[in-house]
């Protein structure tokens, strides 16, 4: 015989409370916001490094461009004539008469020597320009100091000078030594410093 469960007000109230609780759970579950997906991160390409261009080495001047137009005008007004590059080991045509300096200069591959003469006289001049590396620059400075040249710091490097008076000849030499260039001048019966500084001003920044 089936058992009948009486429906009492207390039972109905209890069942109603359970139903309300279940309804709240369902409602709350349905209102739970969906998880927000993490935004995708697009990797930023690193800026490409542009290699700095290698600076083009300054070219050595030709003899027709070794001096400024103003100095060329002065030399020509004195009656002096350009001879070009007549340098030869042991035969002159260098911006020095010092044997050690001449040997150093002649051994440098990238160089030019430009000579001017005053016809029918003992006066002449030569300016030599040579590209230096650290080895021959060190050797040059040692040779200048050993030979008794006087050093003076100037813009762009050091200026080494000497004046020589001998029985039959008087001459001056001036050598500007920068980090990368040697500009040296020899002037018999004249001022070599004027030649060296003029040539250096056109060559050095």
XYZ file of C-alpha atoms in Angstrom:
205
model
C 0.000 0.000 0.000
C 1.525 3.280 -1.068
C 2.501 5.733 1.563
C 0.947 9.175 1.251
C 3.027 12.106 2.367
C 0.863 14.820 3.751
C 1.315 18.247 2.284
C 1.608 20.555 5.177
C 2.270 24.319 5.105
C 5.704 23.789 6.689
C 6.703 21.275 4.020
C 5.552 23.556 1.233
C 7.549 26.385 2.745
C 10.670 24.206 2.957
C 10.338 23.073 -0.651
C 9.837 26.659 -1.741
C 13.043 27.699 -0.001
C 14.994 24.931 -1.734
C 13.544 25.896 -5.089
C 14.458 29.535 -4.487
C 18.030 28.580 -3.571
C 18.417 26.458 -6.687
C 17.031 29.257 -8.801
C 19.584 31.699 -7.370
C 22.431 29.272 -8.030
C 21.343 28.802 -11.611
C 20.857 32.509 -12.089
C 24.260 33.329 -10.619
C 25.902 30.636 -12.685
C 24.372 32.018 -15.831
C 25.522 35.563 -14.993
C 29.173 34.670 -14.434
C 31.117 36.604 -17.111
C 33.092 34.531 -19.567
C 36.860 34.669 -19.085
C 38.347 37.500 -21.141
C 40.998 36.116 -23.489
C 44.462 37.521 -23.047
C 45.206 40.006 -25.835
C 47.641 38.599 -28.327
C 50.971 40.372 -28.243
C 52.467 41.065 -31.614
C 56.233 41.092 -31.271
C 57.647 44.396 -32.334
C 60.421 44.033 -34.849
C 63.561 45.555 -33.481
C 64.815 48.478 -35.461
C 67.388 47.338 -37.931
C 70.808 48.681 -37.186
C 72.162 50.618 -40.133
C 75.917 50.345 -40.340
C 77.651 53.688 -40.569
C 79.348 54.100 -43.921
C 83.118 53.947 -43.837
C 84.441 57.453 -44.467
C 86.283 57.846 -47.732
C 89.963 58.643 -47.084
C 91.012 62.132 -48.114
C 92.933 61.904 -51.375
C 96.461 63.244 -51.574
C 96.704 66.356 -53.742
C 98.358 66.508 -57.123
C 101.182 69.016 -57.467
C 98.948 71.520 -59.230
C 96.638 71.548 -56.190
C 99.045 71.207 -53.276
C 99.047 74.964 -52.511
C 96.299 77.546 -52.364
C 95.822 79.830 -55.397
C 97.068 82.759 -53.291
C 100.365 81.024 -52.505
C 100.803 79.927 -56.119
C 100.360 83.542 -57.187
C 103.034 84.614 -54.696
C 105.509 81.985 -55.886
C 104.957 82.868 -59.519
C 105.303 86.578 -58.768
C 108.755 85.771 -57.349
C 109.671 84.159 -60.655
C 109.498 80.602 -59.302
C 108.529 77.700 -61.539
C 106.833 74.382 -60.661
C 108.723 71.190 -61.485
C 106.179 68.591 -60.384
C 107.269 65.471 -58.502
C 110.980 64.886 -59.190
C 111.705 62.895 -56.024
C 114.091 59.998 -56.201
C 115.828 58.098 -53.380
C 119.275 59.549 -52.867
C 118.774 62.206 -55.540
C 116.631 64.802 -53.768
C 113.223 66.166 -54.538
C 111.912 65.579 -51.005
C 110.532 67.919 -48.376
C 113.614 67.337 -46.215
C 117.395 67.088 -46.378
C 117.617 64.864 -43.294
C 118.713 61.365 -44.411
C 116.585 59.539 -41.812
C 113.460 61.488 -42.728
C 114.118 61.012 -46.432
C 114.383 57.261 -45.923
C 111.080 57.199 -44.026
C 109.355 59.318 -46.650
C 110.629 57.284 -49.573
C 109.358 54.072 -47.929
C 105.753 55.296 -47.675
C 103.687 54.109 -50.627
C 101.074 56.871 -50.626
C 102.961 60.147 -50.992
C 103.611 63.062 -53.309
C 106.475 65.589 -53.435
C 106.177 68.864 -55.328
C 109.172 71.044 -56.174
C 109.470 74.677 -57.232
C 112.696 76.374 -58.306
C 113.893 79.897 -58.859
C 115.861 79.648 -62.112
C 119.480 80.798 -62.086
C 119.643 80.665 -58.292
C 120.275 78.300 -55.410
C 116.768 78.840 -54.042
C 114.189 76.111 -54.331
C 111.468 74.420 -52.319
C 109.717 71.083 -52.015
C 106.614 70.084 -50.102
C 105.971 66.393 -49.496
C 102.660 64.947 -48.331
C 102.406 61.349 -47.110
C 99.687 59.268 -45.518
C 100.675 57.928 -42.102
C 99.762 54.812 -40.173
C 100.584 54.326 -36.496
C 103.886 52.566 -37.195
C 105.457 55.117 -39.523
C 103.970 58.008 -37.529
C 105.793 56.779 -34.418
C 109.009 56.326 -36.415
C 108.642 59.848 -37.844
C 108.187 61.486 -34.444
C 111.199 59.628 -33.075
C 113.340 60.705 -36.049
C 112.278 64.358 -35.741
C 113.078 64.435 -32.038
C 116.442 62.692 -32.558
C 117.437 65.140 -35.320
C 116.792 68.162 -33.097
C 113.664 69.617 -34.684
C 111.587 71.859 -32.420
C 107.985 70.777 -31.797
C 105.068 73.162 -31.398
C 101.485 71.953 -30.809
C 99.042 73.470 -33.314
C 95.515 72.745 -34.501
C 95.543 69.409 -36.268
C 98.793 68.053 -34.853
C 102.361 69.126 -34.136
C 104.605 71.395 -36.180
C 108.292 70.429 -36.147
C 110.731 73.042 -37.458
C 114.463 73.539 -37.951
C 116.688 76.217 -39.507
C 120.102 75.259 -40.812
C 122.923 77.572 -41.857
C 125.876 75.990 -43.578
C 128.805 77.452 -45.468
C 127.158 77.413 -48.855
C 123.484 76.998 -48.076
C 120.818 78.138 -45.681
C 117.518 76.302 -45.465
C 114.503 75.750 -43.274
C 112.236 72.740 -42.811
C 108.744 72.524 -41.347
C 106.889 69.253 -40.793
C 103.277 69.049 -39.690
C 102.457 65.631 -38.243
C 98.765 64.849 -37.771
C 97.105 61.561 -36.854
C 96.998 60.499 -40.505
C 99.201 62.839 -42.576
C 102.729 64.158 -42.778
C 103.159 67.484 -44.560
C 106.832 68.422 -44.764
C 108.556 71.250 -46.593
C 112.152 72.153 -47.368
C 112.951 75.691 -48.532
C 116.476 76.795 -49.403
C 116.844 80.502 -48.709
C 113.191 80.716 -47.721
C 110.541 80.018 -45.080
C 109.350 76.412 -45.200
C 106.681 76.957 -42.564
C 104.614 79.073 -44.961
C 104.540 76.231 -47.482
C 103.699 73.520 -44.951
C 100.875 75.402 -43.267
C 99.331 76.382 -46.595
C 99.372 72.791 -47.910
C 98.086 71.416 -44.592
C 95.178 73.881 -44.515
C 93.920 72.432 -47.812
C 94.360 68.833 -46.684
C 93.302 68.679 -43.053
C 89.757 69.357 -41.797
